[in-house]
mmCIF file of C-alpha atoms in Angstrom:
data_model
loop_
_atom_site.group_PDB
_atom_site.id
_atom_site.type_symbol
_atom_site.label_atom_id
_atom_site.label_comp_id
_atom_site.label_asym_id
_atom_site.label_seq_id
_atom_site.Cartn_x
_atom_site.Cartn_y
_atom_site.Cartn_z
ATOM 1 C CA UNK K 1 55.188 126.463 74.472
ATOM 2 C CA UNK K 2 54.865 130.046 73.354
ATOM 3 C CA UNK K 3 57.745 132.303 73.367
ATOM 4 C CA UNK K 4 57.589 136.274 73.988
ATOM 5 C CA UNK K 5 59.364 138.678 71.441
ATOM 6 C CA UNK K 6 62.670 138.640 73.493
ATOM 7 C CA UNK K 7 62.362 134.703 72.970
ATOM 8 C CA UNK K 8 61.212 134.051 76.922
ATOM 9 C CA UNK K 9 58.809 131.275 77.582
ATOM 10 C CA UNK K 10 55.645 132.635 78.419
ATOM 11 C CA UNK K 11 52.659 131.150 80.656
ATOM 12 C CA UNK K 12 49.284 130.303 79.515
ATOM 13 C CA UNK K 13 47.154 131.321 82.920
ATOM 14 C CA UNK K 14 44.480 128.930 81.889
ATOM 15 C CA UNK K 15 46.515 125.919 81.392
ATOM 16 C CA UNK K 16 48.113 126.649 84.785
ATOM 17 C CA UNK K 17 45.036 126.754 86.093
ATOM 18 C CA UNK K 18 43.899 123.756 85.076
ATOM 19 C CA UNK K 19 47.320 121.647 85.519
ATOM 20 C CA UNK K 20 46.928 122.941 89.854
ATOM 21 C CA UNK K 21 43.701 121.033 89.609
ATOM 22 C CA UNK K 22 45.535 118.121 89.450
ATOM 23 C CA UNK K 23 48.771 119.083 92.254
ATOM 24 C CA UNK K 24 49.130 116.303 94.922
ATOM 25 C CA UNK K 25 47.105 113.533 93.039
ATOM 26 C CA UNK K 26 48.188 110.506 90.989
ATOM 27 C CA UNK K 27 46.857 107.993 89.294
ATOM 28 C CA UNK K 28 46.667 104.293 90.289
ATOM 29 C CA UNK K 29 46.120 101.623 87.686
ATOM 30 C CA UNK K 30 45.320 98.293 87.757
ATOM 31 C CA UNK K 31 44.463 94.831 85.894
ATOM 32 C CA UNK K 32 42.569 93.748 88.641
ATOM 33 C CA UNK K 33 38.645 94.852 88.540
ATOM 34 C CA UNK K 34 37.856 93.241 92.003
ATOM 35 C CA UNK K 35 40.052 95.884 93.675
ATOM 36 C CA UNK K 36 38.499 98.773 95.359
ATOM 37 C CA UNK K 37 40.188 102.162 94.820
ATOM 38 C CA UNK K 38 40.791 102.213 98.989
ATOM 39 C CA UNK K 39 42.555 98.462 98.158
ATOM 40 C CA UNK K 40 44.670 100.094 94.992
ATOM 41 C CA UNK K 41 45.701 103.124 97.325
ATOM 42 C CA UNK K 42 46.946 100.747 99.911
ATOM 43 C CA UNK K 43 48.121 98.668 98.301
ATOM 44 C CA UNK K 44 50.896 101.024 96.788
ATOM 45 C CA UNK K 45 51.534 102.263 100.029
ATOM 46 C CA UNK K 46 52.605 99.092 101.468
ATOM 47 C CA UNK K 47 54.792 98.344 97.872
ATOM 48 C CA UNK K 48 56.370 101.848 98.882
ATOM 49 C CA UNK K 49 57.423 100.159 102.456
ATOM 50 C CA UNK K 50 58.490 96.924 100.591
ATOM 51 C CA UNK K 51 60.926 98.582 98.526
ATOM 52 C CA UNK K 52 62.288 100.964 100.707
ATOM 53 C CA UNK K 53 62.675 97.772 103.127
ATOM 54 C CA UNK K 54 64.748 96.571 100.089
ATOM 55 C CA UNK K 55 66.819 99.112 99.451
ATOM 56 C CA UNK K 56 67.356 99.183 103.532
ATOM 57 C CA UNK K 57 68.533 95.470 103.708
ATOM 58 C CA UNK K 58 70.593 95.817 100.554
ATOM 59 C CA UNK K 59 72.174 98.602 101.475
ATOM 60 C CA UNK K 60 73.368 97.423 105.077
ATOM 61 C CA UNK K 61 74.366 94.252 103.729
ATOM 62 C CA UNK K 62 75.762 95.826 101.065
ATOM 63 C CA UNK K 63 75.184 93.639 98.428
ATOM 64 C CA UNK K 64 75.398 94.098 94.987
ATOM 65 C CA UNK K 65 72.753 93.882 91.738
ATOM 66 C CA UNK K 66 71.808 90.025 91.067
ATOM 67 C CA UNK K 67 69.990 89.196 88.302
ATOM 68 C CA UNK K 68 68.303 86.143 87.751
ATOM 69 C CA UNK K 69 66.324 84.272 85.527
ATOM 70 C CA UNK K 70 65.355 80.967 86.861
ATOM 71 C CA UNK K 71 62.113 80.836 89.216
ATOM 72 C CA UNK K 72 64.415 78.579 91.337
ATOM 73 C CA UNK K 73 66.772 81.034 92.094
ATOM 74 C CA UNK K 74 64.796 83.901 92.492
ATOM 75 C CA UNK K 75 63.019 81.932 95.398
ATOM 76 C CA UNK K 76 66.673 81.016 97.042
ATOM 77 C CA UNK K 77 67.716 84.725 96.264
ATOM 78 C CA UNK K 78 64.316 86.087 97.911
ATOM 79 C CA UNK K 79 64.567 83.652 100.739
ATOM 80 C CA UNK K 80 68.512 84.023 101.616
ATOM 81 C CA UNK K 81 67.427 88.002 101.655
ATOM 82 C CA UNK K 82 64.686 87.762 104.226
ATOM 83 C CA UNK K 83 66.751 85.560 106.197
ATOM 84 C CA UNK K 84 69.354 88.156 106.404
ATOM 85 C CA UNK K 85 67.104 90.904 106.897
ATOM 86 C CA UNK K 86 65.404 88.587 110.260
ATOM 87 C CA UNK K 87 69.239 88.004 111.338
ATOM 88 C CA UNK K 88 69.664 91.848 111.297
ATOM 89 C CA UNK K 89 66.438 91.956 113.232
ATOM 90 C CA UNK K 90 67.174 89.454 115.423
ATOM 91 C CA UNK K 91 70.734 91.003 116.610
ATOM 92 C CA UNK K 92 68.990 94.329 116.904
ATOM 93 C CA UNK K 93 67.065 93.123 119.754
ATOM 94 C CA UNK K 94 69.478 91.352 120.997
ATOM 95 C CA UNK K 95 72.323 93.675 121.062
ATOM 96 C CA UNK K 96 69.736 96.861 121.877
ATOM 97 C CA UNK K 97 71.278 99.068 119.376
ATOM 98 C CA UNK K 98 71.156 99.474 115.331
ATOM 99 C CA UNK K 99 72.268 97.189 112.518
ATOM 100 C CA UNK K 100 74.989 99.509 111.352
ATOM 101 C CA UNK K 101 76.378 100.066 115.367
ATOM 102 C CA UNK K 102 76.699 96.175 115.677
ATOM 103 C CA UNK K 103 78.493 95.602 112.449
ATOM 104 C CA UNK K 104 80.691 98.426 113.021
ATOM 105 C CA UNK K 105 81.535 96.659 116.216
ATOM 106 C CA UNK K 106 82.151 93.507 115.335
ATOM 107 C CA UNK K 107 84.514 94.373 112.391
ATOM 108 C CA UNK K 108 86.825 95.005 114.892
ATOM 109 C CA UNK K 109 87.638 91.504 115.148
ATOM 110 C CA UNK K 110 90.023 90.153 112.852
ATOM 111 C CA UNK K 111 91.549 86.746 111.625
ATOM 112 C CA UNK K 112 95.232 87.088 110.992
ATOM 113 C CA UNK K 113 97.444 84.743 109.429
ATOM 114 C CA UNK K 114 101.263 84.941 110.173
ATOM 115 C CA UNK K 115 103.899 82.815 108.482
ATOM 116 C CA UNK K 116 107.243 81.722 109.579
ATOM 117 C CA UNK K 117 109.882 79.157 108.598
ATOM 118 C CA UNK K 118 108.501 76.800 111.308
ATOM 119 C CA UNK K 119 104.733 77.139 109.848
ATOM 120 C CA UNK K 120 101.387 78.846 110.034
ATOM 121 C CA UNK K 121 99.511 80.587 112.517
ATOM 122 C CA UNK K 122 95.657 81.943 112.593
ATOM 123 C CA UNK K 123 95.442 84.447 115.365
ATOM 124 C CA UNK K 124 92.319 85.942 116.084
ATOM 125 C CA UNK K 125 92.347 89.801 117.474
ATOM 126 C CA UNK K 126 90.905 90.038 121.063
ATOM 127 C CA UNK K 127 86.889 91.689 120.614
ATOM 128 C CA UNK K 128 86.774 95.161 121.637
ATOM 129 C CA UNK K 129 84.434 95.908 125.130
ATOM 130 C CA UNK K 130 81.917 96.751 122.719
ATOM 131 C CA UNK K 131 82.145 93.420 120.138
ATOM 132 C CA UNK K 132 82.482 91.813 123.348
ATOM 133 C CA UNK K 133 79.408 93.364 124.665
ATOM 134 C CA UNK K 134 77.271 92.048 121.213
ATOM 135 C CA UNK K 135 78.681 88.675 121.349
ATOM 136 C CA UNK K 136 77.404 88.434 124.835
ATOM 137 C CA UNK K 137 74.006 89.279 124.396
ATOM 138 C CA UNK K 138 74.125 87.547 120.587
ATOM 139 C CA UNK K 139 75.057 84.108 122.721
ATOM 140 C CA UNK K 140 78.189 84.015 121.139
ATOM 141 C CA UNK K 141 81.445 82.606 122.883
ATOM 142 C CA UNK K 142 84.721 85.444 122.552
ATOM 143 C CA UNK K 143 86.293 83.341 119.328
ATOM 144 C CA UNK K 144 89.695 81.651 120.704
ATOM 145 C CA UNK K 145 92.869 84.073 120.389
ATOM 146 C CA UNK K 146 94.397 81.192 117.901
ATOM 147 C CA UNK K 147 92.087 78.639 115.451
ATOM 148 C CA UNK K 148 95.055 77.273 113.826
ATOM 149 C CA UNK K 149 98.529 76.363 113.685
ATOM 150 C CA UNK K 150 100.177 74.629 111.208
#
């Protein structure tokens, strides 16, 4: 890069020039001959979808970096993912509202356990109209006000 007198960066109008040629493109490489440039071009488009599907279902479910090494696990890892990601679907439908809404909804409900002198007890809070509301169109039964005592 050249610098003026004053120690300012200055422009060379040709390589400009020649650099906007190039605005909006990119290159996509492959180590697959068979594949047509139209194939290569879609074919990053849908990756594009993939991930940001990822980072989607990883986000709601909040879950956190996993790294493994074994082909076995990263099939269980991969499958237990998808299955989660269908689940969200699934309740989506089903409840007529977003991922987020229903979750937010049904974290409402919460196990509680109190202790006394005579023993245990696992009370269950009573759903809010709207957990209530997603448990009824998830076909879930209202959980019983106490699962426990002992």
């Amino acid at each position: 890069m050249k610098r003026s007198a004053t120690g300012h960066p200055v422009l060379d109008p040709v390589k400009v020039k020649a650099e906007a040629r190039l605005d909006g493109k990119f290159v996509v490489t492959s180590n697959d001959d068979t594949l047509s440039p139209e194939d290569l071009a879609l074919g990053y488009k849908q990756l594009a979808r993939v991930e940001e599907a990822w980072r989607t279902l990883k986000s709601g479910l909040k879950l956190r970096p996993v790294y493994h090494w074994a082909v076995h696990r990263i099939h269980a890892h991969v499958a237990l993912t998808v299955l989660a990601l269908l689940l969200e679907r699934v309740a989506e439908q089903a409840c007529a509202d977003t991922w987020r809404n229903i979750r937010d909804d049904l974290k409402a409900i919460k196990l509680a356990q109190l202790l006394s002198p005579n023993g245990t007890v696992w009370q269950v809070t009573e759903p809010t109209p709207a957990a209530a509301k997603c448990l009824k169109a998830l076909g879930i039964k209202n959980p019983p006000p106490i699962l426990d005592l002992g």
